[in-house]
Steps between C-alpha positions, in 0.01 A plus 500: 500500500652766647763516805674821650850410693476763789892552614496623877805679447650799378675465154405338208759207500321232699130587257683441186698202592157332685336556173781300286495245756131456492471497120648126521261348683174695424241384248514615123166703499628655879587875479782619767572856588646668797514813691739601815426752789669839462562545900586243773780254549765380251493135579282331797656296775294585809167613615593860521617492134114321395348766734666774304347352149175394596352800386653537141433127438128581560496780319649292179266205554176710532645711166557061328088434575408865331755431214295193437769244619387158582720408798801649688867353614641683780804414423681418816535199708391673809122580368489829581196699514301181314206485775465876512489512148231213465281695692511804266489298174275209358767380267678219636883597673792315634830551581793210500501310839160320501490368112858381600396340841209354344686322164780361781268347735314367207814308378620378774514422875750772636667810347703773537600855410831657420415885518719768498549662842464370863293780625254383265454165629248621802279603201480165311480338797138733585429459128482118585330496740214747396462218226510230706771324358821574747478102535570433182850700487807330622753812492543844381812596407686802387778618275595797644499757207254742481266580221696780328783222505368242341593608134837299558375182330782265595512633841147419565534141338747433704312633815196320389616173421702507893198565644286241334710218510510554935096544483538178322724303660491676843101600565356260241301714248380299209445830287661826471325814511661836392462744754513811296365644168814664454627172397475499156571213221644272703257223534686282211851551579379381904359173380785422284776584773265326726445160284868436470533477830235251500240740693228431313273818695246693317579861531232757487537787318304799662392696167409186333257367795325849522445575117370117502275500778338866370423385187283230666317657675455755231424186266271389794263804531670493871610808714538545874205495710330840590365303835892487583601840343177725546510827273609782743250724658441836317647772720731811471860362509788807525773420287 
C-alpha cells in the first residue's frame, strides 16, 4: 500500500514532519511519501489562504493517482481542495477534519477542538456542519499562535493544555480533538499532562486518525463515490 502526504503549503517543513508523524501509526507493509506545492500560501488559516492552494493541491493529487499511489492525505485540518480533488481522481482522498470528527463522535457523546487561530473557527464550524455532526461538538477553542508559530513546543503545551482543561471543565467535551496538522508529536505528552490532573479525555491526534482511516478504506476496496464526486466534464479549461 501506497499513500502520498500532499502538504498545501509552500516549504517542505510541514511534508517531512507529517511523514515522521505518520510512520508511527501506519501499518508495517504501508508505504508513505509526500510532496508540497511550489506556489500558494505558507501556512493556511482562512478561506482565502485554501483558495490560493486549491490548485497546486490538485495538481499533486492527480500527479499521486498517475504515480501509482493508493490513497492521498491532504494534510491539513481544514480539507482543502479534498472534494475537488475526488472528482478528478478514483483513488480514495481525505484531508484531517472529517477522519478526526468521525473517530470523536465515535468515542464519545460531545467533543471539542483546540485549533490554532480564531479566524479559523467559521471554517470548522461549516466543516461540521457539511458532515452533519455540528451536534456532536461542545466547543472549539483556540490557542492563538499561528501555524508558522507553533514550532515552540512548550509554548504550545502550555496553550493546549489551557484550552482543554476550560473545553473540559467549562463546555463539557468528553474528547479532545487537535485542530491543526501543524501540531506535531504531541498526542502522548497531552494525555499524560492531562491524566495527572485526573482528566481522563481521549485526545485525537489529526495525522494519526487520517493515515488510519485511509488505510481502511484502502484495505476495504473503498473510495469516494463518483455519484457524489462525478468526473469533470471534458472541456477547454485556460490556465
Amino acid at each position: 500500500m501506497k499513500i502520498r502526504i500532499v502538504s498545501p503549503i509552500v516549504g517542505d517543513w510541514l511534508v517531512n514532519e507529517s511523514i515522521q508523524e505518520a510512520d508511527q501509526f501506519k501499518s508495517p507493509d504501508t508505504e508513505i511519501d509526500g510532496a508540497c506545492i511550489e506556489k500558494g500560501p505558507t501556512s493556511i488559516e482562512s478561506t482565502y489562504d485554501e483558495i490560493l492552494a486549491n490548485p497546486y493541491i490538485l495538481e499533486k493529487v492527480i500527479e499521486a493517482e498517475k504515480d501509482g499511489c493508493d490513497g492521498v492525505f491532504v494534510t491539513c485540518f481544514g480539507d482543502p481542495a479534498v472534494d475537488g480533488a475526488r472528482e478528478a481522481v478514483s483513488i480514495p482522498v481525505i484531508g484531517a477534519f472529517r477522519p478526526s470528527a468521525l473517530m470523536a463522535s465515535a468515542i464519545c457523546n460531545r467533543w471539542s477542538v483546540v485549533t490554532i487561530l480564531k479566524e479559523v473557527v467559521p471554517l470548522i464550524r461549516n466543516l461540521a456542519r457539511k458532515l452533519g455532526i455540528e451536534g456532536n461538538m461542545a466547543s472549539i477553542r483556540d490557542i492563538d499562535t499561528p501555524v508558522l508559530e507553533l514550532d515552540d513546543r512548550d509554548r504550545l503545551l502550555t496553550r493546549l493544555l489551557e484550552q482543554i482543561d476550560k473545553a473540559v471543565v467549562e463546555d463539557g467535551a468528553e474528547a479532545i480533538v487537535l485542530g491543526c496538522t501543524g501540531m506535531l508529536g504531541l498526542g502522548k505528552a497531552l494525555k499524560e499532562a492531562l491524566s495527572r490532573e485526573g482528566r481522563e479525555v481521549p485526545v485525537v491526534e489529526p495525522t494519526a486518525a487520517a493515515i488510519g482511516f485511509l488505510e481502511s478504506m484502502i484495505r476495504s476496496g473503498i473510495s469516494h463515490s463518483k455519484v457524489t464526486y462525478p468526473k469533470p466534464r471534458e472541456k477547454e479549461r485556460i490556465l
